[in-house]
PDB file of C-alpha atoms in Angstrom:
ATOM      1  CA  MET A  19     -43.074  40.077 -40.493  1.00  0.00           C
ATOM      2  CA  ILE A  20     -44.677  41.746 -43.465  1.00  0.00           C
ATOM      3  CA  ASN A  21     -47.720  40.874 -45.516  1.00  0.00           C
ATOM      4  CA  ILE A  22     -47.791  41.200 -49.281  1.00  0.00           C
ATOM      5  CA  LEU A  23     -51.119  40.450 -50.882  1.00  0.00           C
ATOM      6  CA  ASP A  24     -52.089  36.992 -49.577  1.00  0.00           C
ATOM      7  CA  LYS A  25     -48.636  35.946 -48.258  1.00  0.00           C
ATOM      8  CA  THR A  26     -46.605  36.526 -45.080  1.00  0.00           C
ATOM      9  CA  PHE A  27     -42.846  37.066 -45.253  1.00  0.00           C
ATOM     10  CA  VAL A  28     -40.235  37.085 -42.488  1.00  0.00           C
ATOM     11  CA  PRO A  29     -36.868  38.905 -42.334  1.00  0.00           C
ATOM     12  CA  PHE A  30     -34.125  36.951 -44.120  1.00  0.00           C
ATOM     13  CA  ILE A  31     -31.164  39.155 -45.192  1.00  0.00           C
ATOM     14  CA  SER A  32     -30.766  42.585 -43.616  1.00  0.00           C
ATOM     15  CA  LYS A  33     -30.061  45.847 -45.385  1.00  0.00           C
ATOM     16  CA  GLU A  34     -26.651  46.000 -43.673  1.00  0.00           C
ATOM     17  CA  GLU A  35     -25.676  42.493 -44.827  1.00  0.00           C
ATOM     18  CA  ILE A  36     -26.709  43.352 -48.384  1.00  0.00           C
ATOM     19  CA  GLU A  37     -24.747  46.612 -48.418  1.00  0.00           C
ATOM     20  CA  THR A  38     -21.610  44.931 -47.035  1.00  0.00           C
ATOM     21  CA  ARG A  39     -21.761  42.166 -49.623  1.00  0.00           C
ATOM     22  CA  ILE A  40     -22.370  44.580 -52.507  1.00  0.00           C
ATOM     23  CA  THR A  41     -19.285  46.559 -51.467  1.00  0.00           C
ATOM     24  CA  GLU A  42     -17.237  43.327 -51.543  1.00  0.00           C
ATOM     25  CA  LEU A  43     -18.582  42.373 -54.984  1.00  0.00           C
ATOM     26  CA  ALA A  44     -17.829  45.866 -56.329  1.00  0.00           C
ATOM     27  CA  ALA A  45     -14.245  45.613 -55.089  1.00  0.00           C
ATOM     28  CA  SER A  46     -13.810  42.254 -56.860  1.00  0.00           C
ATOM     29  CA  ILE A  47     -15.252  43.556 -60.115  1.00  0.00           C
ATOM     30  CA  SER A  48     -13.115  46.693 -59.900  1.00  0.00           C
ATOM     31  CA  ARG A  49      -9.948  44.583 -59.507  1.00  0.00           C
ATOM     32  CA  ASP A  50     -10.915  42.160 -62.269  1.00  0.00           C
ATOM     33  CA  TYR A  51     -11.802  44.864 -64.798  1.00  0.00           C
ATOM     34  CA  LYS A  52      -9.276  47.576 -63.868  1.00  0.00           C
ATOM     35  CA  ASP A  53      -7.964  47.647 -67.451  1.00  0.00           C
ATOM     36  CA  SER A  54     -11.365  47.493 -69.120  1.00  0.00           C
ATOM     37  CA  CYS A  55     -14.494  49.553 -69.697  1.00  0.00           C
ATOM     38  CA  PRO A  56     -17.125  46.879 -69.026  1.00  0.00           C
ATOM     39  CA  VAL A  57     -20.729  46.975 -70.136  1.00  0.00           C
ATOM     40  CA  PHE A  58     -23.172  46.191 -67.343  1.00  0.00           C
ATOM     41  CA  LEU A  59     -26.287  44.547 -68.751  1.00  0.00           C
ATOM     42  CA  VAL A  60     -28.958  44.963 -66.075  1.00  0.00           C
ATOM     43  CA  VAL A  61     -31.871  42.541 -66.088  1.00  0.00           C
ATOM     44  CA  LEU A  62     -35.079  44.423 -65.329  1.00  0.00           C
ATOM     45  CA  ASN A  63     -37.174  44.694 -63.306  1.00  0.00           C
ATOM     46  CA  GLY A  64     -35.687  42.830 -60.375  1.00  0.00           C
ATOM     47  CA  ALA A  65     -32.014  43.792 -60.606  1.00  0.00           C
ATOM     48  CA  PHE A  66     -32.499  47.563 -60.642  1.00  0.00           C
ATOM     49  CA  LEU A  67     -31.727  48.157 -56.930  1.00  0.00           C
ATOM     50  CA  PHE A  68     -28.800  45.737 -56.835  1.00  0.00           C
ATOM     51  CA  ALA A  69     -27.375  47.189 -60.060  1.00  0.00           C
ATOM     52  CA  SER A  70     -27.714  50.761 -58.830  1.00  0.00           C
ATOM     53  CA  GLU A  71     -25.894  50.045 -55.577  1.00  0.00           C
ATOM     54  CA  LEU A  72     -23.270  47.866 -57.272  1.00  0.00           C
ATOM     55  CA  VAL A  73     -22.236  50.231 -60.072  1.00  0.00           C
ATOM     56  CA  LYS A  74     -22.138  53.239 -57.697  1.00  0.00           C
ATOM     57  CA  ARG A  75     -19.322  51.440 -55.869  1.00  0.00           C
ATOM     58  CA  ILE A  76     -17.289  50.652 -59.021  1.00  0.00           C
ATOM     59  CA  PRO A  77     -14.893  53.517 -59.833  1.00  0.00           C
ATOM     60  CA  LEU A  78     -14.220  52.359 -63.411  1.00  0.00           C
ATOM     61  CA  SER A  79     -15.292  53.793 -66.697  1.00  0.00           C
ATOM     62  CA  CYS A  80     -18.225  51.651 -67.732  1.00  0.00           C
ATOM     63  CA  GLU A  81     -21.442  51.559 -69.693  1.00  0.00           C
ATOM     64  CA  ILE A  82     -24.841  50.450 -68.454  1.00  0.00           C
ATOM     65  CA  THR A  83     -27.671  49.067 -70.551  1.00  0.00           C
ATOM     66  CA  PHE A  84     -30.845  47.168 -69.773  1.00  0.00           C
ATOM     67  CA  ILE A  85     -32.801  44.121 -70.852  1.00  0.00           C
ATOM     68  CA  ARG A  86     -36.173  43.033 -69.560  1.00  0.00           C
ATOM     69  CA  VAL A  87     -37.234  39.422 -69.492  1.00  0.00           C
ATOM     70  CA  SER A  88     -39.983  37.598 -67.662  1.00  0.00           C
ATOM     71  CA  SER A  89     -40.190  33.981 -66.557  1.00  0.00           C
ATOM     72  CA  TYR A  90     -42.275  34.082 -63.370  1.00  0.00           C
ATOM     73  CA  SER A  91     -45.950  33.918 -62.562  1.00  0.00           C
ATOM     74  CA  LYS A  92     -46.804  34.550 -58.908  1.00  0.00           C
ATOM     75  CA  THR A  93     -44.251  32.457 -56.941  1.00  0.00           C
ATOM     76  CA  GLU A  94     -43.355  29.928 -59.677  1.00  0.00           C
ATOM     77  CA  SER A  95     -40.979  29.942 -62.620  1.00  0.00           C
ATOM     78  CA  THR A  96     -42.847  29.247 -65.854  1.00  0.00           C
ATOM     79  CA  GLY A  97     -39.730  27.780 -67.485  1.00  0.00           C
ATOM     80  CA  GLU A  98     -40.396  30.042 -70.455  1.00  0.00           C
ATOM     81  CA  VAL A  99     -38.380  33.238 -70.935  1.00  0.00           C
ATOM     82  CA  LYS A 100     -40.255  36.101 -72.518  1.00  0.00           C
ATOM     83  CA  GLU A 101     -38.146  39.019 -73.772  1.00  0.00           C
ATOM     84  CA  ILE A 102     -39.882  42.332 -73.239  1.00  0.00           C
ATOM     85  CA  ILE A 103     -37.023  44.786 -73.890  1.00  0.00           C
ATOM     86  CA  GLY A 104     -34.152  43.378 -75.961  1.00  0.00           C
ATOM     87  CA  ILE A 105     -30.463  44.167 -76.228  1.00  0.00           C
ATOM     88  CA  ASP A 106     -30.035  47.249 -78.398  1.00  0.00           C
ATOM     89  CA  LYS A 107     -26.340  47.966 -77.757  1.00  0.00           C
ATOM     90  CA  ASN A 108     -23.336  46.872 -79.803  1.00  0.00           C
ATOM     91  CA  LEU A 109     -21.564  44.382 -77.516  1.00  0.00           C
ATOM     92  CA  ALA A 110     -18.910  43.206 -79.996  1.00  0.00           C
ATOM     93  CA  ASN A 111     -15.462  42.755 -78.419  1.00  0.00           C
ATOM     94  CA  ARG A 112     -16.667  44.139 -75.066  1.00  0.00           C
ATOM     95  CA  ASP A 113     -16.486  42.721 -71.550  1.00  0.00           C
ATOM     96  CA  ILE A 114     -20.091  42.140 -70.477  1.00  0.00           C
ATOM     97  CA  ILE A 115     -21.275  41.700 -66.898  1.00  0.00           C
ATOM     98  CA  ILE A 116     -24.898  40.649 -66.648  1.00  0.00           C
ATOM     99  CA  ILE A 117     -26.431  41.937 -63.406  1.00  0.00           C
ATOM    100  CA  GLU A 118     -29.298  39.804 -62.116  1.00  0.00           C
ATOM    101  CA  ASP A 119     -31.315  39.804 -58.895  1.00  0.00           C
ATOM    102  CA  ILE A 120     -31.617  36.023 -58.487  1.00  0.00           C
ATOM    103  CA  VAL A 121     -30.530  32.884 -60.300  1.00  0.00           C
ATOM    104  CA  ASP A 122     -32.610  29.885 -59.331  1.00  0.00           C
ATOM    105  CA  THR A 123     -33.368  27.357 -62.103  1.00  0.00           C
ATOM    106  CA  GLY A 124     -30.658  28.905 -64.308  1.00  0.00           C
ATOM    107  CA  LEU A 125     -32.903  28.617 -67.359  1.00  0.00           C
ATOM    108  CA  THR A 126     -33.414  32.362 -67.813  1.00  0.00           C
ATOM    109  CA  MET A 127     -29.737  33.138 -67.270  1.00  0.00           C
ATOM    110  CA  SER A 128     -28.593  30.345 -69.577  1.00  0.00           C
ATOM    111  CA  GLN A 129     -30.794  31.676 -72.378  1.00  0.00           C
ATOM    112  CA  LEU A 130     -29.681  35.250 -71.704  1.00  0.00           C
ATOM    113  CA  ILE A 131     -25.983  34.317 -71.758  1.00  0.00           C
ATOM    114  CA  SER A 132     -26.507  32.556 -75.108  1.00  0.00           C
ATOM    115  CA  LYS A 133     -28.262  35.620 -76.482  1.00  0.00           C
ATOM    116  CA  VAL A 134     -25.377  37.875 -75.349  1.00  0.00           C
ATOM    117  CA  TRP A 135     -22.746  35.571 -76.910  1.00  0.00           C
ATOM    118  CA  GLU A 136     -24.592  36.006 -80.245  1.00  0.00           C
ATOM    119  CA  LYS A 137     -23.458  39.669 -80.080  1.00  0.00           C
ATOM    120  CA  SER A 138     -19.738  38.627 -80.239  1.00  0.00           C
ATOM    121  CA  PRO A 139     -18.518  40.040 -76.909  1.00  0.00           C
ATOM    122  CA  LYS A 140     -14.972  39.606 -75.598  1.00  0.00           C
ATOM    123  CA  SER A 141     -16.269  38.038 -72.366  1.00  0.00           C
ATOM    124  CA  VAL A 142     -19.518  37.440 -70.488  1.00  0.00           C
ATOM    125  CA  GLU A 143     -19.805  37.103 -66.707  1.00  0.00           C
ATOM    126  CA  VAL A 144     -22.721  37.203 -64.275  1.00  0.00           C
ATOM    127  CA  ALA A 145     -23.155  39.162 -61.053  1.00  0.00           C
ATOM    128  CA  THR A 146     -26.196  38.054 -59.079  1.00  0.00           C
ATOM    129  CA  LEU A 147     -27.408  39.173 -55.696  1.00  0.00           C
ATOM    130  CA  LEU A 148     -28.910  35.774 -54.877  1.00  0.00           C
ATOM    131  CA  HIS A 149     -28.308  32.229 -56.076  1.00  0.00           C
ATOM    132  CA  LYS A 150     -30.359  29.106 -55.306  1.00  0.00           C
ATOM    133  CA  PRO A 151     -27.961  26.244 -56.126  1.00  0.00           C
ATOM    134  CA  GLU A 152     -30.525  23.588 -55.087  1.00  0.00           C
ATOM    135  CA  SER A 153     -32.973  24.859 -57.718  1.00  0.00           C
ATOM    136  CA  LEU A 154     -30.629  24.705 -60.731  1.00  0.00           C
ATOM    137  CA  LYS A 155     -32.010  22.815 -63.700  1.00  0.00           C
ATOM    138  CA  THR A 156     -29.094  23.670 -65.976  1.00  0.00           C
ATOM    139  CA  PRO A 157     -25.439  24.158 -65.035  1.00  0.00           C
ATOM    140  CA  ILE A 158     -24.404  27.780 -64.934  1.00  0.00           C
ATOM    141  CA  GLU A 159     -21.227  29.587 -63.921  1.00  0.00           C
ATOM    142  CA  LEU A 160     -21.709  32.643 -61.744  1.00  0.00           C
ATOM    143  CA  ARG A 161     -18.551  34.677 -61.208  1.00  0.00           C
ATOM    144  CA  TYR A 162     -19.987  37.148 -58.688  1.00  0.00           C
ATOM    145  CA  THR A 163     -22.595  35.920 -56.196  1.00  0.00           C
ATOM    146  CA  GLY A 164     -23.910  37.945 -53.288  1.00  0.00           C
ATOM    147  CA  PHE A 165     -25.623  35.206 -51.277  1.00  0.00           C
ATOM    148  CA  LYS A 166     -26.335  31.520 -51.826  1.00  0.00           C
ATOM    149  CA  ILE A 167     -29.739  30.675 -50.393  1.00  0.00           C
ATOM    150  CA  GLY A 168     -31.910  27.599 -50.062  1.00  0.00           C
ATOM    151  CA  ASN A 169     -35.011  26.993 -52.125  1.00  0.00           C
ATOM    152  CA  LYS A 170     -36.995  29.857 -50.584  1.00  0.00           C
ATOM    153  CA  PHE A 171     -39.283  32.357 -52.242  1.00  0.00           C
ATOM    154  CA  VAL A 172     -37.970  35.822 -51.373  1.00  0.00           C
ATOM    155  CA  VAL A 173     -39.001  39.449 -51.855  1.00  0.00           C
ATOM    156  CA  GLY A 174     -37.407  42.821 -51.335  1.00  0.00           C
ATOM    157  CA  TYR A 175     -34.395  44.643 -52.723  1.00  0.00           C
ATOM    158  CA  GLY A 176     -35.847  44.457 -56.218  1.00  0.00           C
ATOM    159  CA  LEU A 177     -37.453  41.028 -55.913  1.00  0.00           C
ATOM    160  CA  ASP A 178     -41.227  40.907 -55.970  1.00  0.00           C
ATOM    161  CA  TYR A 179     -44.322  38.875 -55.334  1.00  0.00           C
ATOM    162  CA  ASP A 180     -46.761  39.692 -58.132  1.00  0.00           C
ATOM    163  CA  GLU A 181     -44.940  43.037 -58.677  1.00  0.00           C
ATOM    164  CA  ILE A 182     -45.212  44.052 -54.981  1.00  0.00           C
ATOM    165  CA  GLY A 183     -42.318  44.294 -52.503  1.00  0.00           C
ATOM    166  CA  ARG A 184     -39.486  45.433 -54.778  1.00  0.00           C
ATOM    167  CA  ASN A 185     -38.990  48.624 -52.749  1.00  0.00           C
ATOM    168  CA  LEU A 186     -38.132  46.865 -49.463  1.00  0.00           C
ATOM    169  CA  ASP A 187     -34.550  47.613 -48.365  1.00  0.00           C
ATOM    170  CA  SER A 188     -34.038  44.116 -46.917  1.00  0.00           C
ATOM    171  CA  ILE A 189     -34.860  40.644 -48.189  1.00  0.00           C
ATOM    172  CA  TYR A 190     -37.755  38.674 -46.714  1.00  0.00           C
ATOM    173  CA  ALA A 191     -38.548  34.968 -47.130  1.00  0.00           C
ATOM    174  CA  LEU A 192     -41.974  33.420 -47.504  1.00  0.00           C
ATOM    175  CA  GLU A 193     -43.094  32.110 -44.115  1.00  0.00           C
TER     176      GLU A 193
END
């Protein structure tokens, strides 16, 4: 168990499980984009660890860029997406893979996908470490999913509770 601020978290997904799954996702992406030079659009802050480990395992020519959005306050989604750092790269006629830490309600990702399509890409796909299908409020297609989880609040491996816990090498669930 670990304590972060006023909450207690218990082990949920181990470092080894995460690393194995990231290797599998990287292999799938590498096969699917073997004839392309994809652009990885990393959603900050949460996806930085997942993105780093994922792209290190992809032996393709690629580009990496970042966007920062916020839709959480403490342990709850606000339902409102606030863009902090926008897309500043030309994405026209490019294969885009959005890398996200977690998709729960789908609202943030849905809005982000729409924003990316405004840039006239060739394709847009999503790679997420975690997905909470029970929490979806809008339908969303996720091509690359690390783990499907229940409606739990989790920290670690980039995910935070009030900005704390991102540096944990495993994922912990709220007790």
